[in-house]
XYZ file of C-alpha atoms in Angstrom:
510
model
C -21.566 91.640 -103.343
C -23.213 94.995 -104.033
C -21.545 98.322 -104.770
C -19.022 99.373 -102.165
C -18.902 102.570 -100.114
C -15.527 102.651 -98.370
C -14.774 105.389 -95.853
C -11.244 106.645 -95.254
C -11.713 107.965 -91.680
C -10.594 111.577 -91.309
C -10.125 113.641 -88.183
C -11.770 113.603 -84.799
C -15.157 112.257 -83.742
C -17.370 114.914 -85.346
C -15.610 114.641 -88.709
C -15.834 110.843 -88.768
C -19.541 111.016 -87.934
C -20.176 113.394 -90.834
C -18.391 111.022 -93.214
C -20.547 108.138 -92.008
C -23.739 110.188 -92.365
C -22.869 111.043 -95.967
C -22.141 107.352 -96.628
C -25.545 106.390 -95.194
C -27.224 108.906 -97.493
C -25.452 107.433 -100.515
C -26.313 103.888 -99.445
C -29.970 104.888 -99.279
C -29.794 105.879 -102.958
C -28.022 102.680 -104.038
C -29.956 99.569 -102.943
C -27.692 96.693 -101.994
C -24.625 98.846 -101.467
C -22.322 98.118 -98.531
C -20.511 100.568 -96.248
C -17.123 99.502 -94.910
C -14.109 100.815 -93.021
C -16.293 102.533 -90.449
C -14.185 103.700 -87.488
C -16.549 105.017 -84.831
C -15.668 102.991 -81.733
C -17.186 105.762 -79.595
C -20.590 104.610 -80.911
C -19.596 100.902 -81.191
C -19.654 101.219 -84.980
C -16.692 99.339 -86.408
C -16.659 97.781 -89.872
C -13.322 96.620 -91.339
C -12.280 97.129 -94.957
C -12.432 94.348 -97.518
C -9.738 93.541 -100.049
C -11.778 94.890 -102.972
C -10.035 97.515 -105.114
C -11.393 97.074 -108.643
C -13.632 99.747 -110.052
C -13.593 102.040 -107.023
C -13.786 105.785 -107.623
C -11.826 108.052 -105.283
C -13.805 110.956 -103.796
C -11.132 113.180 -102.275
C -12.872 116.561 -102.527
C -16.388 117.663 -101.646
C -16.924 118.716 -105.267
C -16.696 115.084 -106.338
C -19.411 113.964 -103.912
C -22.335 114.497 -106.288
C -25.000 112.209 -104.864
C -27.090 112.070 -108.042
C -24.181 111.220 -110.344
C -22.426 108.783 -107.995
C -25.588 106.881 -107.119
C -26.560 106.586 -110.793
C -23.122 105.303 -111.799
C -23.160 102.771 -108.958
C -26.684 101.555 -109.812
C -25.750 101.150 -113.480
C -22.550 99.261 -112.620
C -20.389 101.914 -114.267
C -18.246 101.912 -111.107
C -17.900 99.260 -108.444
C -18.142 101.776 -105.646
C -16.526 104.818 -104.085
C -13.724 105.566 -101.641
C -14.764 108.518 -99.477
C -11.539 110.243 -98.515
C -12.891 113.799 -98.102
C -14.309 115.174 -94.849
C -17.690 115.726 -96.589
C -18.577 118.676 -94.363
C -21.690 119.879 -96.154
C -25.186 119.803 -94.691
C -26.560 119.147 -98.193
C -24.935 115.702 -98.131
C -27.116 114.456 -95.256
C -30.755 113.652 -94.612
C -32.513 115.572 -91.857
C -31.430 115.169 -88.218
C -34.193 112.645 -87.467
C -32.526 110.114 -89.788
C -29.422 109.931 -87.562
C -30.611 110.417 -84.001
C -31.134 106.688 -83.508
C -27.759 105.905 -85.148
C -25.770 107.826 -82.543
C -27.247 106.799 -79.208
C -25.058 106.578 -76.105
C -25.004 103.606 -73.803
C -27.018 104.123 -70.613
C -23.809 104.019 -68.569
C -22.536 107.074 -70.479
C -25.443 109.078 -69.076
C -25.000 108.217 -65.409
C -25.055 111.406 -63.311
C -24.847 113.529 -66.453
C -25.503 117.225 -65.740
C -28.889 118.413 -67.006
C -30.197 121.777 -68.150
C -33.330 123.745 -67.429
C -35.624 125.251 -70.074
C -34.449 128.753 -69.140
C -30.732 128.037 -69.544
C -28.500 128.833 -72.507
C -25.758 126.243 -73.026
C -22.537 127.815 -74.308
C -20.185 125.144 -75.573
C -16.507 126.142 -75.429
C -13.747 124.379 -77.301
C -10.282 124.755 -75.815
C -7.356 122.411 -76.207
C -5.136 123.019 -79.210
C -7.207 125.859 -80.663
C -6.152 128.053 -77.739
C -2.747 128.102 -79.446
C -4.284 129.491 -82.639
C -5.622 127.210 -85.410
C -6.641 128.916 -88.665
C -10.068 127.280 -89.099
C -11.030 127.567 -85.405
C -11.113 131.112 -84.033
C -12.428 131.548 -80.508
C -15.899 133.054 -80.297
C -15.807 136.610 -78.872
C -17.017 136.730 -75.292
C -19.074 139.894 -76.038
C -21.091 137.779 -78.490
C -22.076 135.476 -75.631
C -23.032 138.536 -73.595
C -25.169 139.817 -76.441
C -27.121 136.560 -76.813
C -27.635 136.304 -73.045
C -28.922 139.876 -73.031
C -31.231 139.301 -76.018
C -32.750 136.063 -74.757
C -32.800 136.656 -71.021
C -31.574 133.084 -70.552
C -29.149 131.997 -67.825
C -25.739 131.005 -69.228
C -24.277 127.553 -68.612
C -20.726 127.293 -69.930
C -19.527 123.767 -70.650
C -16.754 122.008 -72.510
C -12.972 122.282 -72.599
C -12.547 124.885 -69.871
C -8.751 124.962 -69.889
C -6.930 127.229 -67.500
C -5.760 130.337 -69.280
C -6.668 133.906 -70.228
C -9.750 133.034 -72.295
C -11.529 131.007 -69.626
C -10.404 133.448 -66.962
C -12.141 136.210 -68.918
C -15.229 134.019 -69.321
C -15.467 133.512 -65.578
C -14.948 137.217 -64.949
C -17.650 138.143 -67.472
C -20.171 135.585 -66.188
C -19.503 135.359 -62.416
C -22.913 133.797 -61.705
C -22.912 131.283 -64.569
C -22.750 127.536 -64.090
C -19.466 126.116 -65.429
C -19.275 122.411 -66.363
C -15.849 121.039 -67.344
C -15.616 118.461 -70.116
C -17.021 115.052 -69.193
C -15.409 113.291 -72.152
C -16.445 113.226 -75.805
C -19.631 111.141 -75.660
C -20.953 112.718 -72.471
C -20.224 116.224 -73.776
C -21.924 115.329 -77.040
C -25.056 114.173 -75.260
C -25.080 117.224 -72.985
C -25.145 119.521 -76.023
C -27.864 117.370 -77.587
C -30.005 117.717 -74.488
C -29.898 121.543 -74.418
C -33.010 123.569 -75.232
C -30.985 126.625 -76.210
C -27.367 126.379 -77.326
C -24.435 128.302 -78.806
C -22.077 125.805 -80.463
C -18.344 126.377 -80.483
C -16.521 126.525 -83.835
C -16.251 122.750 -84.113
C -17.811 120.006 -86.242
C -18.371 118.071 -82.997
C -20.316 120.940 -81.432
C -22.221 121.703 -84.636
C -23.289 118.100 -85.102
C -24.398 117.674 -81.481
C -26.493 120.838 -81.853
C -27.919 119.707 -85.203
C -28.954 116.315 -83.772
C -30.505 117.903 -80.693
C -34.133 118.720 -79.950
C -33.134 122.303 -79.199
C -35.623 125.125 -79.584
C -32.964 127.643 -80.656
C -29.384 127.250 -81.874
C -27.395 130.482 -82.106
C -24.615 129.884 -84.652
C -21.766 132.394 -84.935
C -20.730 132.319 -88.608
C -17.076 132.530 -87.687
C -14.103 130.479 -88.859
C -15.152 127.581 -91.066
C -18.805 128.228 -90.158
C -18.543 131.352 -92.317
C -19.676 130.399 -95.856
C -16.826 132.485 -97.298
C -14.074 131.020 -95.123
C -13.653 127.688 -96.905
C -15.647 126.930 -100.091
C -15.761 123.162 -99.535
C -17.363 123.437 -96.075
C -21.041 124.257 -95.653
C -22.407 123.723 -92.159
C -25.134 126.345 -92.422
C -28.502 124.613 -91.958
C -30.721 127.149 -93.702
C -34.344 126.026 -93.718
C -34.122 124.556 -90.211
C -36.075 127.086 -88.096
C -34.139 126.259 -84.915
C -31.020 127.995 -86.204
C -30.249 131.698 -85.863
C -27.277 132.984 -87.841
C -24.866 135.780 -86.931
C -22.418 136.835 -89.626
C -18.906 137.844 -88.527
C -16.130 139.459 -90.574
C -13.628 136.988 -91.982
C -11.269 135.970 -89.180
C -8.658 133.267 -88.616
C -7.667 131.566 -85.391
C -5.129 133.246 -83.128
C -3.587 132.316 -79.757
C -5.958 133.117 -76.908
C -4.021 136.131 -75.601
C -3.854 137.626 -79.091
C -7.541 136.844 -79.651
C -8.640 138.716 -76.539
C -6.468 141.678 -77.467
C -7.702 141.700 -81.074
C -11.388 141.581 -80.193
C -10.909 144.350 -77.661
C -8.926 146.623 -79.984
C -10.853 146.054 -83.211
C -14.301 145.782 -81.648
C -15.475 142.964 -83.928
C -19.164 143.214 -84.772
C -21.653 140.592 -85.897
C -24.937 140.888 -87.738
C -28.031 138.731 -87.422
C -29.079 137.573 -90.887
C -32.243 135.729 -91.926
C -32.047 132.282 -93.499
C -32.858 133.589 -96.982
C -29.930 136.004 -96.967
C -27.438 133.403 -95.740
C -28.686 130.907 -98.338
C -28.221 133.525 -101.053
C -24.607 134.103 -99.977
C -23.885 130.359 -99.901
C -25.385 129.740 -103.344
C -24.278 132.858 -105.243
C -20.950 134.064 -103.864
C -18.834 135.779 -105.051
C -21.060 138.599 -106.239
C -18.056 140.317 -107.820
C -16.757 137.906 -110.422
C -13.146 136.821 -110.733
C -11.057 137.239 -113.852
C -8.502 139.989 -113.292
C -5.959 140.023 -116.087
C -3.259 141.369 -113.769
C -1.707 138.948 -111.299
C -0.749 140.892 -108.182
C 1.490 139.800 -105.269
C 0.372 136.943 -103.046
C -1.482 138.267 -100.018
C -0.774 137.409 -96.405
C -4.362 136.383 -95.666
C -4.366 136.572 -91.880
C -2.522 139.896 -91.794
C -4.775 141.420 -94.465
C -8.115 140.745 -92.762
C -6.764 141.987 -89.440
C -5.270 145.110 -90.991
C -8.357 145.954 -93.070
C -11.609 145.193 -91.192
C -13.693 146.558 -94.072
C -12.161 143.941 -96.366
C -12.862 141.209 -93.803
C -16.503 142.278 -93.725
C -16.879 142.487 -97.515
C -15.400 139.031 -98.052
C -17.651 137.540 -95.354
C -20.702 139.087 -97.011
C -19.924 137.190 -100.212
C -18.736 140.010 -102.437
C -15.328 138.462 -103.091
C -14.104 134.892 -103.528
C -11.305 135.189 -100.997
C -8.625 137.544 -99.678
C -6.516 137.367 -102.831
C -9.544 138.197 -104.990
C -10.393 141.171 -102.775
C -6.889 142.603 -103.032
C -6.633 142.092 -106.793
C -10.108 143.519 -107.466
C -10.448 146.445 -105.092
C -7.887 146.359 -102.272
C -4.925 147.615 -104.294
C -7.081 150.470 -105.642
C -7.729 151.591 -102.057
C -4.025 151.546 -101.271
C -4.189 148.336 -99.256
C -0.925 146.407 -98.971
C -0.694 142.634 -99.556
C 1.271 142.144 -96.346
C 3.610 143.830 -93.878
C 6.350 146.024 -95.279
C 8.691 143.084 -94.986
C 7.129 140.143 -96.799
C 5.739 137.770 -94.167
C 7.102 139.916 -91.399
C 7.245 137.080 -88.905
C 10.727 136.591 -87.511
C 12.083 133.295 -88.855
C 12.417 130.582 -86.262
C 15.891 130.341 -84.758
C 18.201 127.764 -86.277
C 17.490 124.384 -84.812
C 20.339 123.000 -82.763
C 21.893 120.117 -84.702
C 25.432 118.871 -84.619
C 25.615 118.393 -88.383
C 25.284 121.000 -91.120
C 22.404 121.617 -93.519
C 23.491 119.305 -96.337
C 20.571 120.334 -98.585
C 21.570 124.010 -98.893
C 21.936 124.952 -102.578
C 22.159 121.300 -103.648
C 20.564 119.983 -106.904
C 16.824 119.411 -106.641
C 13.906 118.180 -108.700
C 10.139 117.728 -108.429
C 7.352 115.778 -110.081
C 5.975 118.632 -112.227
C 5.679 122.367 -112.724
C 2.427 124.323 -112.753
C 1.082 127.734 -113.803
C 1.985 128.894 -110.278
C 5.617 127.745 -110.450
C 8.362 130.334 -110.035
C 10.461 128.852 -112.859
C 9.676 126.912 -116.056
C 11.637 123.712 -115.308
C 11.445 121.248 -112.429
C 15.145 121.781 -111.656
C 14.897 125.565 -111.378
C 11.505 125.695 -109.649
C 12.419 123.087 -107.019
C 15.684 124.900 -106.203
C 13.755 127.557 -104.288
C 13.313 125.158 -101.372
C 17.037 125.006 -100.603
C 17.996 128.684 -100.899
C 17.677 129.500 -97.183
C 14.775 131.967 -97.636
C 12.023 131.381 -95.038
C 10.136 134.615 -95.742
C 8.564 133.809 -99.112
C 4.997 132.403 -99.218
C 6.198 129.315 -101.127
C 9.383 128.240 -102.914
C 8.052 125.880 -105.608
C 4.691 124.618 -106.838
C 3.787 121.307 -108.520
C 0.629 120.619 -110.475
C -2.285 118.849 -108.830
C -1.525 115.167 -109.334
C -1.411 111.797 -107.621
C 1.377 111.805 -105.021
C 3.367 114.888 -106.077
C 6.975 114.906 -104.878
C 10.067 117.080 -104.378
C 13.618 115.822 -103.823
C 17.187 116.912 -103.167
C 20.483 115.182 -103.933
C 23.161 115.552 -101.255
C 26.888 115.803 -102.063
C 27.335 112.138 -101.166
C 26.121 109.419 -98.857
C 25.382 111.007 -95.495
C 24.417 110.053 -91.963
C 21.149 111.893 -91.343
C 20.432 113.686 -88.090
C 17.170 115.432 -89.007
C 14.911 116.507 -91.862
C 13.152 119.856 -91.318
C 10.265 120.890 -93.587
C 8.902 124.440 -93.667
C 5.370 124.386 -95.075
C 3.537 127.406 -96.476
C 1.334 128.989 -93.818
C -0.369 131.859 -95.659
C -3.747 130.076 -95.746
C -5.050 126.959 -93.978
C -6.339 125.324 -97.165
C -2.883 125.652 -98.717
C -1.157 124.444 -95.557
C -3.348 121.320 -95.445
C -2.334 120.229 -98.943
C 0.988 118.865 -97.650
C -0.555 116.103 -95.511
C -0.047 113.238 -95.261
C 3.610 113.789 -96.162
C 6.132 110.954 -96.545
C 9.896 111.320 -96.136
C 11.752 108.887 -98.406
C 15.439 107.982 -98.666
C 17.429 106.537 -101.548
C 21.096 105.850 -102.141
C 20.795 105.927 -105.948
C 17.721 108.060 -106.720
C 15.804 105.058 -108.094
C 14.859 102.728 -105.230
C 13.102 104.559 -102.399
C 12.378 103.666 -98.778
C 9.757 105.531 -96.767
C 11.245 106.368 -93.374
C 8.414 108.481 -91.974
C 4.859 109.547 -92.846
C 2.808 112.188 -91.053
C -0.748 111.564 -89.917
C -3.441 112.336 -92.548
C -4.602 115.404 -90.626
C -1.186 116.538 -89.387
C -0.724 120.290 -89.287
C 2.715 120.965 -90.756
C 3.754 124.510 -89.953
C 6.635 126.579 -91.178
C 7.851 130.111 -90.525
C 5.215 130.308 -87.785
C 7.751 128.401 -85.685
C 6.250 124.924 -86.091
C 8.021 123.209 -89.012
C 7.943 119.449 -89.353
C 11.111 118.140 -87.672
C 11.830 114.431 -88.107
C 14.751 112.782 -86.328
C 15.571 109.116 -87.003
C 15.545 106.834 -83.974
C 18.621 104.956 -85.198
C 21.395 105.329 -87.747
C 20.077 106.359 -91.172
C 22.115 107.037 -94.304
C 21.038 108.356 -97.684
C 22.147 110.463 -100.631
C 18.689 111.480 -101.898
C 15.800 112.807 -99.793
C 12.317 112.932 -101.268
C 9.105 114.427 -99.847
C 5.876 113.047 -101.284
C 2.222 113.792 -100.521
C 0.366 110.510 -100.109
C -2.760 111.474 -102.061
C -3.895 113.604 -104.988
C -2.837 117.158 -104.188
C -0.487 120.012 -104.979
C 2.899 120.219 -103.266
C 4.296 123.641 -102.423
C 6.728 124.182 -99.560
C 8.882 127.073 -98.370
C 12.173 125.397 -97.392
C 13.644 121.951 -96.748
C 16.700 121.335 -94.589
C 18.577 118.067 -94.200
C 20.993 118.018 -91.266
C 23.713 115.437 -91.002
C 27.301 114.512 -91.805
C 28.752 113.389 -95.132
C 30.414 109.993 -94.976
C 33.870 109.370 -96.447
C 33.751 108.433 -100.126
C 34.305 104.802 -101.002
């Protein structure tokens, strides 16, 4: 059998399609290679995984997906194949749209009575659902931006997608009283509707971006907002420079907020956007940051979301590519301007109220350990660094910090064998990339600290919150006893949490 390309499916439909597209590109460069573990039932593409494990190289970050190097090593037999665990969200990993249009074709029944668009209509795709609650990577597109594009083009707006009831869609309907509104028809039908548009504004969504990219559209107006912004997340690049259909509008750096807060923020701040030519966007993508890193003075950790909202000029400068990220901006120039790293009270969010459990927090100030320390650790030993997660402080950005390693872990030893009522994990929430490092997270129990049993594992893409009011709260369905509780990331990553609580009741000794 030829070299293997195994996909570890990640995320929703759009993300899984991008993984498959990158795998197809790699297969094209390695004759005889085989793609497996394809999970795209929406397109009737299902390929199970084989039992092969020998010689497979794990690709768990976009940086490791170097097509030239991987294909050469596979052709030479240096490796038996690759395991694609990353999302691979980079337009440079794919062939042109024409290579995939025939791969993702809906069944004729999916198109029955599907709404159609006229040449003079502008399709505005709206993503609702969970992002209306505020998801870091997925800010809502400002409604005035839609107004601006409608005014510029003279096209008639058609607003389609997840048109959930709520303030955002209410404001959309008020702003565009004569527009045609088309509620979601389901994933595949929505996807094909976007593909059939002549003029489109995608929502901040890999699904919407990919449907637009695969379309025969004349113009695609892309708001470089959220993860579309080249400076938002360095391992994501969905900016198709060189494709003349795309028009790019650069926004200041901005993170997702609940819909009510979003509407208020856009109204108060008056967020602006700037049309930029392809050459300028490509220069930002390929050369940022223009101001180099390397400050000798380590300054306080910055509350990223607060900082860009408090200082719009900083948000604009970071988006333009001058600085690597929010922390770099503060350390390089922000502190010289008198900018603060966060509210006067560090992470000024009010801690979530104590969760109602019958038992007490058995982890409080108990002995702890972790798999390693790192240059970012608060203390030089694993015992001292790990202790920060059981001190009751929910207002610090993180309590401990391991190195990047395979399956990093943290653990606490209770005062004795205990009946467990709940395990509550407060993740760090100061930046979405850092928050995502804790998934998938396994909770493990042990009576002696040597033999471990996994009692729960989060989904690979689970969003584990913290002092934002959404900590991971696991309750056993039946009686569970343990003396040691361990948390372990089930992949190569860092582990850095804010607080861990273990509620329950100590059992009598003996």
